Amino acid sequence: MTDDDDEYRALLRAVLEQPEDDTARLILADWLEETCEMSNVIRAKFIRLSIETYRHDVSGLQNDDGHLMNMLERCGLIWTHGEDWFGERLFHQCRIKKGPDGGVPNAGKARRGFVDRIECTLAEFMGFGKCRSCDGDGRTVDDTAGRWSKCQPCKGTGVSPGLVDTIFAEQPVTDVLLTDREPYEMLSSLRTEYVWIRGYGSAVLPDLIHMYLRVNPDTPSWISYPTRQDALAALSAACVALGRTSAGLGVLAKAKVP
């Protein structure tokens, strides 16, 4: 399978458009298996195992030996092949790694065969800072010809590409946690509110994310919520809306759009 295979891209697009629908994922798994390429067959098995274990977990049924074996096999597959499936950057940023003391790997945010949740800093999400591949120069040396060429990861900009520019075209992400953002707790004699502010700082957001939090253009630069959980959920929905828009996908119903 190659990423530029038209049939694969069309099936993946169906998964991205309908992140809550397992049918699209299973259709993609069938296609992968039918290619008879070993790497694709293994990926298809992982998708099916992931869906099966997820359905068991949300059903409330008691774990049995079969479910535990499926969990172990799934974790083994993601630890062995996860970097190939998700890429080095996403594999590590999503904290998909071995468990404590080298035990069972943590499958982390890869559920139902794909990554649906990411945890990263605002800079990692938006792509602030120098590109690590070219150290901000925008060029790299071609090892074969010994000549300078445009850095591919940053497309010659010298700026580190953000997950918002890449992940939503590859993974059906529906939840984002920005680990260095925390809503401001505003206390008053009547109630406590949790506030996001347009601008910069631990409780503030850049305009590009802030606009997806606004109910309408007249919404003030600060937006309050009754609980911290509500504020974090709104920020997650705004990040997802921004990412899906960047990837040319429809915005999920729960996301607020300007």
PDB file of C-alpha atoms in Angstrom:
ATOM      1  CA  MET A   1       0.000   0.000   0.000  1.00  0.00           C
ATOM      2  CA  THR A   2       1.200   3.494  -0.810  1.00  0.00           C
ATOM      3  CA  ASP A   3      -0.257   6.723   0.456  1.00  0.00           C
ATOM      4  CA  ASP A   4      -0.794   7.917  -3.111  1.00  0.00           C
ATOM      5  CA  ASP A   5      -2.991   4.919  -4.011  1.00  0.00           C
ATOM      6  CA  ASP A   6      -6.271   6.520  -5.112  1.00  0.00           C
ATOM      7  CA  GLU A   7      -8.484   3.726  -3.790  1.00  0.00           C
ATOM      8  CA  TYR A   8      -6.738   3.733  -0.417  1.00  0.00           C
ATOM      9  CA  ARG A   9      -7.021   7.519  -0.132  1.00  0.00           C
ATOM     10  CA  ALA A  10     -10.728   7.368  -0.952  1.00  0.00           C
ATOM     11  CA  LEU A  11     -11.376   4.721   1.713  1.00  0.00           C
ATOM     12  CA  LEU A  12      -9.274   6.633   4.253  1.00  0.00           C
ATOM     13  CA  ARG A  13     -11.219   9.794   3.413  1.00  0.00           C
ATOM     14  CA  ALA A  14     -14.443   7.985   4.343  1.00  0.00           C
ATOM     15  CA  VAL A  15     -12.928   7.140   7.740  1.00  0.00           C
ATOM     16  CA  LEU A  16     -11.890  10.771   8.271  1.00  0.00           C
ATOM     17  CA  GLU A  17     -15.296  12.120   7.232  1.00  0.00           C
ATOM     18  CA  GLN A  18     -17.158   9.778   9.599  1.00  0.00           C
ATOM     19  CA  PRO A  19     -14.910   9.269  12.648  1.00  0.00           C
ATOM     20  CA  GLU A  20     -17.685   7.683  14.736  1.00  0.00           C
ATOM     21  CA  ASP A  21     -18.614   5.088  12.092  1.00  0.00           C
ATOM     22  CA  ASP A  22     -16.872   1.711  12.412  1.00  0.00           C
ATOM     23  CA  THR A  23     -18.231   0.564   9.057  1.00  0.00           C
ATOM     24  CA  ALA A  24     -15.827   2.794   7.104  1.00  0.00           C
ATOM     25  CA  ARG A  25     -12.920   1.446   9.168  1.00  0.00           C
ATOM     26  CA  LEU A  26     -13.911  -2.167   8.547  1.00  0.00           C
ATOM     27  CA  ILE A  27     -14.293  -1.542   4.804  1.00  0.00           C
ATOM     28  CA  LEU A  28     -10.761  -0.140   4.755  1.00  0.00           C
ATOM     29  CA  ALA A  29      -9.559  -3.189   6.720  1.00  0.00           C
ATOM     30  CA  ASP A  30     -11.164  -5.507   4.133  1.00  0.00           C
ATOM     31  CA  TRP A  31      -9.422  -3.618   1.311  1.00  0.00           C
ATOM     32  CA  LEU A  32      -6.057  -3.814   3.084  1.00  0.00           C
ATOM     33  CA  GLU A  33      -6.422  -7.551   3.589  1.00  0.00           C
ATOM     34  CA  GLU A  34      -7.458  -8.143  -0.023  1.00  0.00           C
ATOM     35  CA  THR A  35      -4.208  -6.616  -1.283  1.00  0.00           C
ATOM     36  CA  CYS A  36      -2.480  -9.721   0.182  1.00  0.00           C
ATOM     37  CA  GLU A  37       0.544  -7.624   1.157  1.00  0.00           C
ATOM     38  CA  MET A  38       1.755  -8.775   4.552  1.00  0.00           C
ATOM     39  CA  SER A  39       2.091  -5.260   5.977  1.00  0.00           C
ATOM     40  CA  ASN A  40      -1.480  -4.472   4.903  1.00  0.00           C
ATOM     41  CA  VAL A  41      -2.823  -7.749   6.294  1.00  0.00           C
ATOM     42  CA  ILE A  42      -1.235  -6.942   9.672  1.00  0.00           C
ATOM     43  CA  ARG A  43      -2.715  -3.425   9.617  1.00  0.00           C
ATOM     44  CA  ALA A  44      -6.158  -4.858   8.791  1.00  0.00           C
ATOM     45  CA  LYS A  45      -5.864  -7.249  11.731  1.00  0.00           C
ATOM     46  CA  PHE A  46      -4.945  -4.366  14.025  1.00  0.00           C
ATOM     47  CA  ILE A  47      -7.967  -2.311  12.932  1.00  0.00           C
ATOM     48  CA  ARG A  48     -10.346  -5.218  13.537  1.00  0.00           C
ATOM     49  CA  LEU A  49      -8.776  -6.094  16.896  1.00  0.00           C
ATOM     50  CA  SER A  50      -8.963  -2.456  17.975  1.00  0.00           C
ATOM     51  CA  ILE A  51     -12.645  -2.194  17.108  1.00  0.00           C
ATOM     52  CA  GLU A  52     -13.426  -5.472  18.850  1.00  0.00           C
ATOM     53  CA  THR A  53     -11.614  -4.531  22.066  1.00  0.00           C
ATOM     54  CA  TYR A  54     -13.145  -1.030  22.057  1.00  0.00           C
ATOM     55  CA  ARG A  55     -16.664  -2.409  21.703  1.00  0.00           C
ATOM     56  CA  HIS A  56     -16.004  -4.825  24.558  1.00  0.00           C
ATOM     57  CA  ASP A  57     -14.648  -2.054  26.779  1.00  0.00           C
ATOM     58  CA  VAL A  58     -17.638   0.258  26.265  1.00  0.00           C
ATOM     59  CA  SER A  59     -20.149  -2.586  26.639  1.00  0.00           C
ATOM     60  CA  GLY A  60     -19.376  -2.990  30.341  1.00  0.00           C
ATOM     61  CA  LEU A  61     -18.890  -6.745  29.934  1.00  0.00           C
ATOM     62  CA  GLN A  62     -16.454  -8.469  32.253  1.00  0.00           C
ATOM     63  CA  ASN A  63     -13.038  -9.193  30.795  1.00  0.00           C
ATOM     64  CA  ASP A  64     -12.400 -12.783  29.806  1.00  0.00           C
ATOM     65  CA  ASP A  65      -9.287 -14.590  28.583  1.00  0.00           C
ATOM     66  CA  GLY A  66     -10.191 -13.975  24.945  1.00  0.00           C
ATOM     67  CA  HIS A  67     -10.510 -10.221  25.475  1.00  0.00           C
ATOM     68  CA  LEU A  68      -7.249 -10.051  27.406  1.00  0.00           C
ATOM     69  CA  MET A  69      -5.458 -11.955  24.650  1.00  0.00           C
ATOM     70  CA  ASN A  70      -6.873  -9.548  22.048  1.00  0.00           C
ATOM     71  CA  MET A  71      -5.656  -6.588  24.112  1.00  0.00           C
ATOM     72  CA  LEU A  72      -2.147  -8.033  24.389  1.00  0.00           C
ATOM     73  CA  GLU A  73      -1.997  -8.855  20.683  1.00  0.00           C
ATOM     74  CA  ARG A  74      -3.234  -5.382  19.760  1.00  0.00           C
ATOM     75  CA  CYS A  75      -0.657  -3.702  21.994  1.00  0.00           C
ATOM     76  CA  GLY A  76       2.084  -5.894  20.544  1.00  0.00           C
ATOM     77  CA  LEU A  77       1.099  -4.913  17.007  1.00  0.00           C
ATOM     78  CA  ILE A  78       1.095  -1.204  17.739  1.00  0.00           C
ATOM     79  CA  TRP A  79       4.448  -1.369  19.492  1.00  0.00           C
ATOM     80  CA  THR A  80       5.982  -3.286  16.566  1.00  0.00           C
ATOM     81  CA  HIS A  81       4.335  -1.436  13.671  1.00  0.00           C
ATOM     82  CA  GLY A  82       2.951   1.806  15.151  1.00  0.00           C
ATOM     83  CA  GLU A  83       5.814   4.001  13.976  1.00  0.00           C
ATOM     84  CA  ASP A  84       5.301   2.818  10.388  1.00  0.00           C
ATOM     85  CA  TRP A  85       1.540   3.363  10.595  1.00  0.00           C
ATOM     86  CA  PHE A  86       1.494   6.726  12.361  1.00  0.00           C
ATOM     87  CA  GLY A  87       4.935   8.176  11.646  1.00  0.00           C
ATOM     88  CA  GLU A  88       7.732   8.851  14.118  1.00  0.00           C
ATOM     89  CA  ARG A  89       6.486  12.248  15.236  1.00  0.00           C
ATOM     90  CA  LEU A  90       2.905  11.212  15.918  1.00  0.00           C
ATOM     91  CA  PHE A  91       3.966   7.887  17.400  1.00  0.00           C
ATOM     92  CA  HIS A  92       5.986   9.680  20.088  1.00  0.00           C
ATOM     93  CA  GLN A  93       3.825  12.783  20.565  1.00  0.00           C
ATOM     94  CA  CYS A  94       0.790  10.614  21.225  1.00  0.00           C
ATOM     95  CA  ARG A  95       2.695   8.825  23.975  1.00  0.00           C
ATOM     96  CA  ILE A  96       2.323   5.401  22.367  1.00  0.00           C
ATOM     97  CA  LYS A  97       5.073   3.604  24.236  1.00  0.00           C
ATOM     98  CA  LYS A  98       5.903   0.723  26.511  1.00  0.00           C
ATOM     99  CA  GLY A  99       4.264   0.637  29.885  1.00  0.00           C
ATOM    100  CA  PRO A 100       5.969   0.998  33.280  1.00  0.00           C
ATOM    101  CA  ASP A 101       9.015  -1.226  33.804  1.00  0.00           C
ATOM    102  CA  GLY A 102       8.966  -2.286  30.162  1.00  0.00           C
ATOM    103  CA  GLY A 103       5.660  -4.131  30.541  1.00  0.00           C
ATOM    104  CA  VAL A 104       2.693  -4.259  28.199  1.00  0.00           C
ATOM    105  CA  PRO A 105       2.813  -1.372  25.706  1.00  0.00           C
ATOM    106  CA  ASN A 106       0.374   1.453  26.166  1.00  0.00           C
ATOM    107  CA  ALA A 107      -1.771   1.758  23.036  1.00  0.00           C
ATOM    108  CA  GLY A 108      -2.550   5.267  24.209  1.00  0.00           C
ATOM    109  CA  LYS A 109      -4.759   7.344  21.953  1.00  0.00           C
ATOM    110  CA  ALA A 110      -4.872   4.803  19.098  1.00  0.00           C
ATOM    111  CA  ARG A 111      -8.360   3.379  19.398  1.00  0.00           C
ATOM    112  CA  ARG A 112     -10.476   1.544  16.835  1.00  0.00           C
ATOM    113  CA  GLY A 113      -7.442   1.263  14.571  1.00  0.00           C
ATOM    114  CA  PHE A 114      -6.483   4.933  14.331  1.00  0.00           C
ATOM    115  CA  VAL A 115      -5.317   7.832  16.500  1.00  0.00           C
ATOM    116  CA  ASP A 116      -8.386   9.707  17.727  1.00  0.00           C
ATOM    117  CA  ARG A 117      -6.842  11.799  20.512  1.00  0.00           C
ATOM    118  CA  ILE A 118      -3.642  13.812  20.711  1.00  0.00           C
ATOM    119  CA  GLU A 119      -1.913  15.447  23.668  1.00  0.00           C
ATOM    120  CA  CYS A 120       0.657  18.079  22.790  1.00  0.00           C
ATOM    121  CA  THR A 121       1.708  21.645  23.511  1.00  0.00           C
ATOM    122  CA  LEU A 122       0.263  24.613  21.648  1.00  0.00           C
ATOM    123  CA  ALA A 123       3.565  24.996  19.786  1.00  0.00           C
ATOM    124  CA  GLU A 124       3.510  21.354  18.677  1.00  0.00           C
ATOM    125  CA  PHE A 125      -0.094  21.692  17.548  1.00  0.00           C
ATOM    126  CA  MET A 126       0.242  24.998  15.685  1.00  0.00           C
ATOM    127  CA  GLY A 127       3.835  24.524  14.487  1.00  0.00           C
ATOM    128  CA  PHE A 128       5.635  27.393  16.207  1.00  0.00           C
ATOM    129  CA  GLY A 129       9.409  27.316  16.401  1.00  0.00           C
ATOM    130  CA  LYS A 130      12.283  26.168  14.189  1.00  0.00           C
ATOM    131  CA  CYS A 131      12.021  23.059  12.078  1.00  0.00           C
ATOM    132  CA  ARG A 132      14.147  20.362  13.675  1.00  0.00           C
ATOM    133  CA  SER A 133      15.055  18.813  10.318  1.00  0.00           C
ATOM    134  CA  CYS A 134      16.768  21.918   8.906  1.00  0.00           C
ATOM    135  CA  ASP A 135      17.296  23.893  12.132  1.00  0.00           C
ATOM    136  CA  GLY A 136      15.253  26.767  10.742  1.00  0.00           C
ATOM    137  CA  ASP A 137      17.308  27.184   7.562  1.00  0.00           C
ATOM    138  CA  GLY A 138      14.633  25.866   5.214  1.00  0.00           C
ATOM    139  CA  ARG A 139      17.221  23.822   3.311  1.00  0.00           C
ATOM    140  CA  THR A 140      18.863  20.450   3.717  1.00  0.00           C
ATOM    141  CA  VAL A 141      21.798  18.834   1.972  1.00  0.00           C
ATOM    142  CA  ASP A 142      20.973  16.085  -0.504  1.00  0.00           C
ATOM    143  CA  ASP A 143      23.183  13.225   0.662  1.00  0.00           C
ATOM    144  CA  THR A 144      23.378  11.668  -2.808  1.00  0.00           C
ATOM    145  CA  ALA A 145      24.205  14.797  -4.816  1.00  0.00           C
ATOM    146  CA  GLY A 146      25.740  16.903  -2.059  1.00  0.00           C
ATOM    147  CA  ARG A 147      23.581  19.858  -3.049  1.00  0.00           C
ATOM    148  CA  TRP A 148      21.201  22.007  -1.034  1.00  0.00           C
ATOM    149  CA  SER A 149      17.506  21.354  -1.512  1.00  0.00           C
ATOM    150  CA  LYS A 150      14.275  22.557   0.064  1.00  0.00           C
ATOM    151  CA  CYS A 151      13.537  20.947   3.429  1.00  0.00           C
ATOM    152  CA  GLN A 152      10.561  18.658   2.896  1.00  0.00           C
ATOM    153  CA  PRO A 153       9.155  18.505   6.475  1.00  0.00           C
ATOM    154  CA  CYS A 154       8.741  22.305   6.660  1.00  0.00           C
ATOM    155  CA  LYS A 155       8.409  22.829   2.862  1.00  0.00           C
ATOM    156  CA  GLY A 156      11.285  25.322   2.962  1.00  0.00           C
ATOM    157  CA  THR A 157       9.708  27.674   5.500  1.00  0.00           C
ATOM    158  CA  GLY A 158      12.162  26.872   8.293  1.00  0.00           C
ATOM    159  CA  VAL A 159       9.190  26.655  10.690  1.00  0.00           C
ATOM    160  CA  SER A 160       8.242  23.388  12.321  1.00  0.00           C
ATOM    161  CA  PRO A 161       5.022  22.079  10.768  1.00  0.00           C
ATOM    162  CA  GLY A 162       2.256  21.686  13.313  1.00  0.00           C
ATOM    163  CA  LEU A 163       0.091  18.647  13.883  1.00  0.00           C
ATOM    164  CA  VAL A 164      -2.868  20.797  12.821  1.00  0.00           C
ATOM    165  CA  ASP A 165      -1.379  20.876   9.297  1.00  0.00           C
ATOM    166  CA  THR A 166      -0.780  17.130   8.987  1.00  0.00           C
ATOM    167  CA  ILE A 167      -2.601  14.791  11.342  1.00  0.00           C
ATOM    168  CA  PHE A 168      -6.200  15.560  10.375  1.00  0.00           C
ATOM    169  CA  ALA A 169      -5.556  14.441   6.796  1.00  0.00           C
ATOM    170  CA  GLU A 170      -4.323  11.069   8.075  1.00  0.00           C
ATOM    171  CA  GLN A 171      -6.110  10.279  11.362  1.00  0.00           C
ATOM    172  CA  PRO A 172      -9.760  10.727  12.494  1.00  0.00           C
ATOM    173  CA  VAL A 173      -8.861  12.882  15.502  1.00  0.00           C
ATOM    174  CA  THR A 174     -11.859  13.949  17.585  1.00  0.00           C
ATOM    175  CA  ASP A 175     -10.150  15.088  20.789  1.00  0.00           C
ATOM    176  CA  VAL A 176      -7.199  17.425  21.413  1.00  0.00           C
ATOM    177  CA  LEU A 177      -5.597  18.275  24.752  1.00  0.00           C
ATOM    178  CA  LEU A 178      -3.148  21.184  24.718  1.00  0.00           C
ATOM    179  CA  THR A 179      -1.000  20.309  27.715  1.00  0.00           C
ATOM    180  CA  ASP A 180       0.304  23.847  28.309  1.00  0.00           C
ATOM    181  CA  ARG A 181      -3.103  25.601  28.149  1.00  0.00           C
ATOM    182  CA  GLU A 182      -5.198  26.052  31.281  1.00  0.00           C
ATOM    183  CA  PRO A 183      -8.348  28.197  31.567  1.00  0.00           C
ATOM    184  CA  TYR A 184      -8.169  31.137  33.951  1.00  0.00           C
ATOM    185  CA  GLU A 185     -10.240  30.596  37.085  1.00  0.00           C
ATOM    186  CA  MET A 186     -12.288  33.750  37.677  1.00  0.00           C
ATOM    187  CA  LEU A 187     -13.820  34.022  41.135  1.00  0.00           C
ATOM    188  CA  SER A 188     -16.676  36.283  42.132  1.00  0.00           C
ATOM    189  CA  SER A 189     -19.158  36.547  44.985  1.00  0.00           C
ATOM    190  CA  LEU A 190     -21.797  34.839  42.838  1.00  0.00           C
ATOM    191  CA  ARG A 191     -19.963  32.105  40.965  1.00  0.00           C
ATOM    192  CA  THR A 192     -16.722  30.718  39.576  1.00  0.00           C
ATOM    193  CA  GLU A 193     -16.059  30.821  35.838  1.00  0.00           C
ATOM    194  CA  TYR A 194     -13.305  29.388  33.672  1.00  0.00           C
ATOM    195  CA  VAL A 195     -12.087  31.702  30.947  1.00  0.00           C
ATOM    196  CA  TRP A 196     -10.160  31.508  27.673  1.00  0.00           C
ATOM    197  CA  ILE A 197      -8.630  34.771  26.459  1.00  0.00           C
ATOM    198  CA  ARG A 198      -7.493  35.774  22.981  1.00  0.00           C
ATOM    199  CA  GLY A 199      -3.784  36.537  22.928  1.00  0.00           C
ATOM    200  CA  TYR A 200      -0.852  34.806  24.593  1.00  0.00           C
ATOM    201  CA  GLY A 201      -0.157  33.103  27.952  1.00  0.00           C
ATOM    202  CA  SER A 202      -1.267  29.916  29.721  1.00  0.00           C
ATOM    203  CA  ALA A 203      -4.975  30.864  29.658  1.00  0.00           C
ATOM    204  CA  VAL A 204      -4.904  32.621  26.299  1.00  0.00           C
ATOM    205  CA  LEU A 205      -5.152  31.349  22.755  1.00  0.00           C
ATOM    206  CA  PRO A 206      -3.996  32.528  19.331  1.00  0.00           C
ATOM    207  CA  ASP A 207      -6.645  34.129  17.139  1.00  0.00           C
ATOM    208  CA  LEU A 208      -6.820  31.136  14.789  1.00  0.00           C
ATOM    209  CA  ILE A 209      -8.049  28.852  17.610  1.00  0.00           C
ATOM    210  CA  HIS A 210      -9.964  31.557  19.473  1.00  0.00           C
ATOM    211  CA  MET A 211     -12.223  32.224  16.498  1.00  0.00           C
ATOM    212  CA  TYR A 212     -13.511  28.643  16.649  1.00  0.00           C
ATOM    213  CA  LEU A 213     -14.591  29.215  20.251  1.00  0.00           C
ATOM    214  CA  ARG A 214     -16.711  32.247  19.399  1.00  0.00           C
ATOM    215  CA  VAL A 215     -20.462  31.814  19.091  1.00  0.00           C
ATOM    216  CA  ASN A 216     -20.653  34.883  16.816  1.00  0.00           C
ATOM    217  CA  PRO A 217     -18.334  37.686  15.623  1.00  0.00           C
ATOM    218  CA  ASP A 218     -19.460  39.933  18.496  1.00  0.00           C
ATOM    219  CA  THR A 219     -18.227  37.499  21.157  1.00  0.00           C
ATOM    220  CA  PRO A 220     -15.666  39.312  23.368  1.00  0.00           C
ATOM    221  CA  SER A 221     -11.978  38.447  23.476  1.00  0.00           C
ATOM    222  CA  TRP A 222     -12.571  36.429  26.655  1.00  0.00           C
ATOM    223  CA  ILE A 223     -15.001  33.484  26.731  1.00  0.00           C
ATOM    224  CA  SER A 224     -16.159  31.947  30.008  1.00  0.00           C
ATOM    225  CA  TYR A 225     -17.502  28.502  30.923  1.00  0.00           C
ATOM    226  CA  PRO A 226     -19.195  27.246  34.106  1.00  0.00           C
ATOM    227  CA  THR A 227     -16.662  24.452  34.737  1.00  0.00           C
ATOM    228  CA  ARG A 228     -13.053  23.667  33.890  1.00  0.00           C
ATOM    229  CA  GLN A 229     -14.204  20.529  32.088  1.00  0.00           C
ATOM    230  CA  ASP A 230     -16.520  22.582  29.872  1.00  0.00           C
ATOM    231  CA  ALA A 231     -13.688  24.979  29.028  1.00  0.00           C
ATOM    232  CA  LEU A 232     -11.305  22.156  28.085  1.00  0.00           C
ATOM    233  CA  ALA A 233     -14.006  20.423  26.032  1.00  0.00           C
ATOM    234  CA  ALA A 234     -14.688  23.651  24.133  1.00  0.00           C
ATOM    235  CA  LEU A 235     -10.967  24.126  23.428  1.00  0.00           C
ATOM    236  CA  SER A 236     -10.706  20.539  22.176  1.00  0.00           C
ATOM    237  CA  ALA A 237     -13.679  21.057  19.849  1.00  0.00           C
ATOM    238  CA  ALA A 238     -12.148  24.303  18.540  1.00  0.00           C
ATOM    239  CA  CYS A 239      -8.816  22.594  17.802  1.00  0.00           C
ATOM    240  CA  VAL A 240     -10.585  19.735  16.033  1.00  0.00           C
ATOM    241  CA  ALA A 241     -12.673  22.188  13.990  1.00  0.00           C
ATOM    242  CA  LEU A 242      -9.531  24.069  12.943  1.00  0.00           C
ATOM    243  CA  GLY A 243      -7.720  20.856  11.998  1.00  0.00           C
ATOM    244  CA  ARG A 244     -10.614  19.409  10.047  1.00  0.00           C
ATOM    245  CA  THR A 245     -11.120  22.680   8.180  1.00  0.00           C
ATOM    246  CA  SER A 246      -7.406  22.724   7.276  1.00  0.00           C
ATOM    247  CA  ALA A 247      -7.773  19.169   5.912  1.00  0.00           C
ATOM    248  CA  GLY A 248     -10.877  20.078   3.900  1.00  0.00           C
ATOM    249  CA  LEU A 249     -13.162  17.955   6.096  1.00  0.00           C
ATOM    250  CA  GLY A 250     -16.579  18.796   7.416  1.00  0.00           C
ATOM    251  CA  VAL A 251     -16.627  20.215  10.936  1.00  0.00           C
ATOM    252  CA  LEU A 252     -18.083  17.852  13.534  1.00  0.00           C
ATOM    253  CA  ALA A 253     -21.456  18.830  14.940  1.00  0.00           C
ATOM    254  CA  LYS A 254     -20.125  19.437  18.468  1.00  0.00           C
ATOM    255  CA  ALA A 255     -17.477  21.914  17.257  1.00  0.00           C
ATOM    256  CA  LYS A 256     -18.217  25.646  17.402  1.00  0.00           C
ATOM    257  CA  VAL A 257     -17.563  27.514  14.187  1.00  0.00           C
ATOM    258  CA  PRO A 258     -17.452  31.275  13.567  1.00  0.00           C
TER     259      PRO A 258
END
